[in-house]
Short mmCIF file of C-alpha atoms in Angstrom, two decimals:
data_model
loop_
_atom_site.label_atom_id
_atom_site.label_comp_id
_atom_site.label_asym_id
_atom_site.label_seq_id
_atom_site.Cartn_x
_atom_site.Cartn_y
_atom_site.Cartn_z
CA MET H 45 -94.67 -93.87 104.61
CA SER H 46 -95.84 -95.42 101.23
CA THR H 47 -97.08 -98.74 100.61
CA PRO H 48 -96.76 -100.41 97.51
CA LEU H 49 -99.74 -102.66 96.12
CA SER H 50 -99.69 -106.33 94.79
CA ALA H 51 -100.66 -106.39 91.55
CA THR H 52 -103.01 -109.15 92.24
CA LEU H 53 -104.83 -107.01 94.52
CA ILE H 54 -106.51 -105.61 91.28
CA GLN H 55 -109.70 -106.52 90.43
CA ASP H 56 -112.02 -106.25 87.20
CA ARG H 57 -115.65 -106.73 87.06
CA ILE H 58 -118.36 -106.23 84.93
CA SER H 59 -122.32 -105.53 85.75
CA LEU H 60 -125.37 -106.13 83.28
CA ASP H 61 -127.68 -104.09 85.56
CA ALA H 62 -126.14 -101.07 86.21
CA GLY H 63 -124.20 -101.76 89.28
CA VAL H 64 -126.76 -103.86 91.10
CA THR H 65 -124.96 -106.93 90.53
CA TRP H 66 -121.05 -108.14 89.63
CA LEU H 67 -119.40 -110.45 87.67
CA LEU H 68 -115.50 -110.97 88.06
CA ILE H 69 -113.79 -111.73 85.24
CA VAL H 70 -112.41 -115.22 85.81
CA CYS H 71 -109.57 -116.25 85.84
CA ALA H 72 -107.73 -113.10 85.19
CA GLN H 73 -104.80 -113.16 84.70
CA ASN H 74 -102.72 -109.45 83.92
CA SER H 75 -105.19 -106.41 82.68
CA THR H 76 -103.89 -102.92 81.47
CA LEU H 77 -106.00 -99.57 81.85
CA THR H 78 -105.36 -96.77 79.78
CA ASN H 79 -105.99 -93.34 80.57
CA SER H 80 -105.08 -90.84 77.51
CA ALA H 81 -106.02 -87.51 76.44
CA SER H 82 -105.53 -86.45 72.54
CA THR H 83 -103.97 -82.40 71.84
CA THR H 84 -104.45 -80.18 69.07
CA GLU H 85 -102.59 -77.58 68.35
CA GLU H 86 -102.88 -74.29 67.15
CA LYS H 87 -100.15 -72.01 66.44
CA THR H 88 -100.67 -68.55 66.59
CA ARG H 89 -98.31 -65.46 65.91
CA THR H 90 -98.03 -63.16 68.96
CA CYS H 91 -99.71 -65.96 71.67
CA GLY H 92 -97.48 -68.96 71.22
CA THR H 93 -99.32 -72.41 70.38
CA ILE H 94 -102.45 -72.96 72.32
CA THR H 95 -103.14 -76.72 72.77
CA ALA H 96 -106.77 -77.68 73.80
CA VAL H 97 -107.43 -81.24 74.90
CA SER H 98 -110.14 -83.89 74.45
CA ILE H 99 -110.13 -86.75 76.83
CA ASP H 100 -110.06 -90.11 74.78
CA ALA H 101 -112.08 -93.30 75.50
CA VAL H 102 -110.54 -95.04 78.38
CA LYS H 103 -109.65 -98.60 77.51
CA VAL H 104 -109.16 -101.69 79.74
CA SER H 105 -107.40 -104.89 78.11
CA GLY H 106 -106.54 -108.50 80.04
CA THR H 107 -105.66 -112.10 80.03
CA GLY H 108 -107.64 -114.85 81.22
CA ILE H 109 -107.49 -118.61 81.21
CA SER H 110 -111.24 -119.69 80.04
CA ALA H 111 -113.08 -121.18 82.01
CA GLY H 112 -116.38 -123.25 82.76
CA ASP H 113 -118.46 -123.88 85.79
CA LEU H 114 -118.46 -120.44 86.51
CA ILE H 115 -121.16 -119.67 89.90
CA ALA H 116 -123.40 -116.56 88.98
CA SER H 117 -120.81 -113.76 90.30
CA GLU H 118 -118.67 -114.91 87.64
CA ALA H 119 -117.56 -113.80 83.97
CA SER H 120 -115.47 -115.33 81.28
CA TYR H 121 -114.54 -115.77 77.77
CA LEU H 122 -118.26 -117.10 76.76
CA THR H 123 -120.21 -114.15 78.87
CA LEU H 124 -117.92 -111.62 76.98
CA GLN H 125 -118.56 -112.87 73.40
CA GLY H 126 -121.73 -112.56 73.80
CA LEU H 127 -122.06 -109.02 75.34
CA LEU H 128 -119.27 -107.89 72.61
CA HIS H 129 -122.10 -109.40 69.61
CA ALA H 130 -125.05 -107.74 71.03
CA LYS H 131 -122.74 -104.53 71.55
CA THR H 132 -124.37 -104.23 75.12
CA VAL H 133 -123.38 -101.75 77.43
CA ILE H 134 -122.35 -102.70 80.20
CA LYS H 135 -120.77 -101.35 83.35
CA PHE H 136 -117.14 -101.77 84.32
CA GLU H 137 -115.15 -101.51 87.66
CA ARG H 138 -111.55 -101.78 88.01
CA LYS H 139 -110.68 -101.30 92.36
CA ASN H 140 -107.77 -102.33 94.15
CA LEU H 141 -108.77 -104.39 96.91
CA VAL H 142 -107.97 -104.59 100.81
CA SER H 143 -104.28 -104.51 101.33
CA GLY H 144 -102.93 -104.54 105.10
CA THR H 145 -103.59 -100.38 105.70
CA VAL H 146 -104.34 -99.98 102.34
CA ALA H 147 -108.10 -99.50 101.95
CA GLU H 148 -110.24 -100.86 98.76
CA SER H 149 -110.14 -98.40 96.23
CA GLU H 150 -107.46 -95.83 97.85
CA VAL H 151 -104.42 -96.65 95.00
CA GLU H 152 -106.73 -97.51 91.88
CA TYR H 153 -110.23 -96.66 90.79
CA THR H 154 -112.41 -96.59 87.55
CA ALA H 155 -115.71 -96.72 86.25
CA PHE H 156 -117.62 -96.48 83.58
CA ASP H 157 -120.28 -97.54 81.05
CA GLY H 158 -118.81 -99.34 77.86
CA ARG H 159 -118.80 -101.87 75.74
CA VAL H 160 -116.67 -105.16 74.94
CA THR H 161 -114.83 -104.10 71.39
CA SER H 162 -112.45 -106.62 71.64
CA LEU H 163 -111.96 -110.53 72.04
CA THR H 164 -109.67 -113.34 71.04
CA SER H 165 -109.32 -116.80 72.36
CA ASN H 166 -106.21 -118.51 72.20
CA ALA H 167 -105.87 -122.29 71.83
CA GLY H 168 -102.61 -123.29 71.78
CA GLU H 169 -100.85 -126.49 71.29
CA ASP H 170 -100.02 -126.70 75.02
CA GLY H 171 -101.39 -125.10 77.94
CA SER H 172 -104.69 -123.83 79.20
CA LEU H 173 -107.58 -122.49 77.07
CA SER H 174 -107.14 -118.55 77.02
CA PHE H 175 -108.16 -115.34 75.93
CA ASP H 176 -107.45 -111.64 75.44
CA TRP H 177 -110.14 -108.88 76.28
CA GLU H 178 -110.57 -105.42 75.25
CA ILE H 179 -113.72 -103.04 77.39
CA THR H 180 -113.75 -99.61 75.53
CA SER H 181 -115.66 -96.74 77.81
CA THR H 182 -118.44 -94.44 76.48
CA GLY H 183 -119.36 -91.26 78.63
CA VAL H 184 -118.45 -90.07 81.39
CA ILE H 185 -115.76 -91.84 83.31
CA ASP H 186 -116.04 -92.45 87.42
CA LEU H 187 -112.93 -91.83 89.41
CA THR H 188 -114.77 -91.83 92.61
CA PRO H 189 -115.38 -94.94 94.74
CA MET L 283 -105.15 -123.72 99.67
CA ASN L 284 -104.37 -127.10 99.77
CA ASP L 285 -101.17 -129.23 98.88
CA ILE L 286 -101.81 -131.12 95.90
CA GLY L 287 -98.62 -133.77 96.00
CA GLN L 288 -99.78 -136.51 98.30
CA LYS L 289 -103.45 -136.50 95.89
CA LEU L 290 -101.55 -136.14 92.92
CA ARG L 291 -99.53 -138.93 93.60
CA LYS L 292 -102.54 -140.84 94.69
CA SER L 293 -104.29 -140.45 91.40
CA TYR L 294 -100.93 -142.19 89.91
CA PHE L 295 -100.84 -144.95 92.26
CA GLN L 296 -104.56 -145.92 91.76
CA ALA L 297 -104.18 -145.82 88.17
CA LEU L 298 -101.05 -148.00 87.74
CA ASN L 299 -100.70 -150.29 91.35
CA GLY L 300 -101.43 -154.07 89.97
CA ASN L 301 -101.83 -153.16 86.57
CA ILE L 302 -98.28 -153.34 85.24
CA THR L 303 -97.04 -156.82 84.82
CA TYR L 304 -93.47 -158.02 83.42
CA GLU L 305 -93.64 -162.30 82.57
CA GLY L 306 -96.44 -162.97 84.91
CA GLY L 307 -95.51 -160.70 87.63
CA VAL L 308 -97.05 -157.64 89.26
CA ILE L 309 -94.59 -154.94 88.95
CA PRO L 310 -94.60 -152.80 92.10
CA ILE L 311 -95.34 -149.22 92.45
CA VAL L 312 -93.14 -147.59 95.26
CA ASP L 313 -92.93 -143.96 96.89
CA GLU L 314 -89.22 -142.45 96.64
CA LYS L 315 -89.07 -142.54 100.30
CA LEU L 316 -89.11 -147.02 100.36
CA ASP L 317 -86.34 -147.17 97.19
CA ALA L 318 -83.62 -147.68 100.07
CA ASN L 319 -85.34 -151.17 101.39
CA ILE L 320 -86.47 -152.67 97.77
CA THR L 321 -84.18 -155.68 98.07
CA THR L 322 -86.72 -158.13 96.82
CA HIS L 323 -87.59 -156.82 93.24
CA ASP L 324 -85.80 -156.98 90.24
CA ILE L 325 -87.94 -154.45 88.59
CA TYR L 326 -90.07 -151.49 90.07
CA VAL L 327 -91.70 -148.06 88.98
CA LEU L 328 -90.22 -145.26 91.67
CA MET L 329 -92.43 -142.08 91.99
CA GLN L 330 -89.51 -139.58 92.21
CA GLU L 331 -89.68 -135.67 92.11
CA GLN L 332 -92.81 -133.61 91.95
CA ASN L 333 -91.26 -130.27 90.95
CA GLU L 334 -94.56 -127.41 91.09
CA THR L 335 -94.88 -124.06 89.78
CA GLU L 336 -97.38 -121.95 89.92
CA VAL L 337 -99.78 -120.40 87.25
CA PRO L 338 -100.22 -116.81 87.36
CA ASN L 339 -103.35 -115.35 87.68
CA ARG L 340 -106.08 -113.58 89.96
CA THR L 341 -108.64 -115.67 90.83
CA ILE L 342 -108.07 -119.49 91.67
CA PRO L 343 -104.65 -121.79 92.84
CA ILE L 344 -103.68 -123.13 89.17
CA THR L 345 -100.42 -125.32 89.76
CA ASP L 346 -98.20 -127.33 87.47
CA CYS L 347 -96.63 -130.25 88.39
CA ASP L 348 -94.59 -132.39 87.03
CA MET L 349 -94.24 -135.81 87.86
CA ASN L 350 -91.68 -138.10 87.66
CA MET L 351 -91.37 -141.64 87.51
CA ARG L 352 -88.48 -143.77 87.26
CA ILE L 353 -88.57 -147.57 85.92
CA VAL L 354 -86.12 -149.74 87.12
CA ALA L 355 -84.89 -153.27 85.95
CA ARG L 356 -82.00 -154.94 87.77
CA LEU L 357 -80.72 -157.99 85.14
CA SER L 358 -78.43 -160.64 85.36
CA ASP L 359 -77.54 -160.02 81.55
CA SER L 360 -76.35 -156.82 79.95
CA GLY L 361 -77.79 -153.83 78.04
CA ASN L 362 -81.77 -154.37 77.25
CA LYS L 363 -83.60 -151.67 77.69
CA GLU L 364 -86.64 -153.51 76.39
CA VAL L 365 -87.76 -154.04 79.99
CA VAL L 366 -88.13 -150.85 81.20
CA GLU L 367 -89.39 -149.95 77.51
CA ASN L 368 -92.13 -152.57 78.13
CA ILE L 369 -92.76 -150.80 81.23
CA SER L 370 -93.10 -147.54 79.82
CA ASN L 371 -95.40 -148.51 77.00
CA GLN L 372 -97.60 -150.06 79.65
CA ILE L 373 -97.84 -146.73 81.99
CA LEU L 374 -98.63 -145.01 78.94
CA ASN L 375 -101.09 -146.89 77.96
CA LEU L 376 -102.80 -146.63 81.59
CA LEU L 377 -102.71 -143.20 82.07
CA PHE L 378 -103.20 -142.07 78.06
CA PRO L 379 -105.49 -145.04 76.72
CA VAL L 380 -106.40 -141.92 74.02
CA TYR L 381 -104.43 -139.47 72.68
CA ASN L 382 -105.11 -135.73 74.82
CA ARG L 383 -107.69 -137.56 77.55
CA ASN L 384 -105.80 -138.65 80.79
CA ALA L 385 -107.24 -141.74 82.43
CA LEU L 386 -106.73 -140.19 85.93
CA THR L 387 -109.21 -138.94 88.70
CA ILE L 388 -107.85 -136.67 91.71
CA ASP L 389 -109.49 -136.77 94.88
CA SER L 390 -111.86 -133.55 95.49
CA PRO L 391 -111.27 -130.46 95.89
CA LEU L 392 -108.66 -130.87 93.81
CA ILE L 393 -108.93 -130.56 90.03
CA LEU L 394 -107.19 -132.08 87.36
CA LEU L 395 -106.86 -129.57 83.63
CA TYR L 396 -104.62 -131.58 82.09
CA ALA L 397 -101.84 -134.11 81.88
CA LYS L 398 -99.19 -134.75 78.97
CA LYS L 399 -96.21 -136.57 79.33
CA THR L 400 -93.36 -133.78 78.28
CA GLY L 401 -90.07 -135.98 78.69
CA ALA L 402 -88.66 -139.13 78.98
CA GLU L 403 -84.82 -139.79 79.91
CA TYR L 404 -82.63 -143.07 80.24
CA LEU L 405 -79.79 -143.03 82.88
CA PRO L 406 -76.89 -144.89 81.48
CA LEU L 407 -76.67 -148.54 82.16
CA ILE L 408 -74.96 -149.08 85.93
CA LYS L 409 -73.58 -152.40 87.17
CA GLY L 410 -74.48 -152.99 90.84
CA GLN L 411 -72.54 -154.68 93.83
CA ASP L 412 -74.26 -158.06 93.08
CA GLY L 413 -73.43 -158.03 89.23
CA ASN L 414 -76.64 -157.37 87.49
CA PHE L 415 -77.03 -154.43 85.52
CA ILE L 416 -79.25 -152.17 86.49
CA SER L 417 -81.29 -150.16 83.63
CA SER L 418 -84.10 -147.08 84.21
CA LYS L 419 -85.53 -144.82 82.23
CA THR L 420 -87.75 -141.97 83.58
CA LEU L 421 -90.52 -140.60 82.66
CA THR L 422 -91.93 -137.11 83.17
CA ILE L 423 -95.46 -136.29 83.33
CA LYS L 424 -96.92 -132.79 83.71
CA ASN L 425 -99.89 -131.82 85.54
CA ARG L 426 -101.77 -129.12 85.68
CA ILE L 427 -104.39 -128.89 88.78
CA THR L 428 -106.62 -126.11 90.62
CA GLN L 429 -108.61 -126.35 93.48
#
């Protein structure tokens, strides 16, 4: 029987050293990963419409509450800001954590090289300082844990 | 994950207890459970509900807690809000000596991210069985806590 997974068990993290060590994006709230393919159509008179597909870059975007006093395995707004402005190529990984009988990476796994392509800091009149982030892939997408 | 109730209440108690006065007397700060036993004080501050909601995120526990403090004054003459307003003024100056800064300290492992007054409500004036008039004002302070 299929087992649904809690959204809080999705983990988004980045690596600055090709996956040797990882930084968890904190304090992550929600995040969205988008896979898409672009299609081109060639209409023919005798063979119908021929379509060609090309895979678009994967985009991951999320929100978080900005945090200080980070430990070595964490990254927050300021870290991402530095990476964006330096156009640094990082490694990104998104996977589900273990939940009962559901194994890690069993429900979702995506990893790729990419860059921080958007970052917004939100300081409202109330609440905690928050930020919106986006990472866009470059190159091959790794779907195997 | 730790319960925040007692530590948050303690931080308010430590900030206010012994520091609020009226006409030369110290105004007691009491916990809600003692309300039924209060017969000797005409003016007091009652720590009431502490309603909590979680701030969703995947990394650390963050809790918003509304601290309600009810200022009660039993007066022999009628309709005077100035007593509870005097106490309210002292409470707010003790908790927030500078705007956007609070003077609370909370025990580890809790961290108080911020505290701010979100509301105040005057309760209807009522007449007690002893003939005194009871006026009260409730302050609501929102606290955001992580651990």
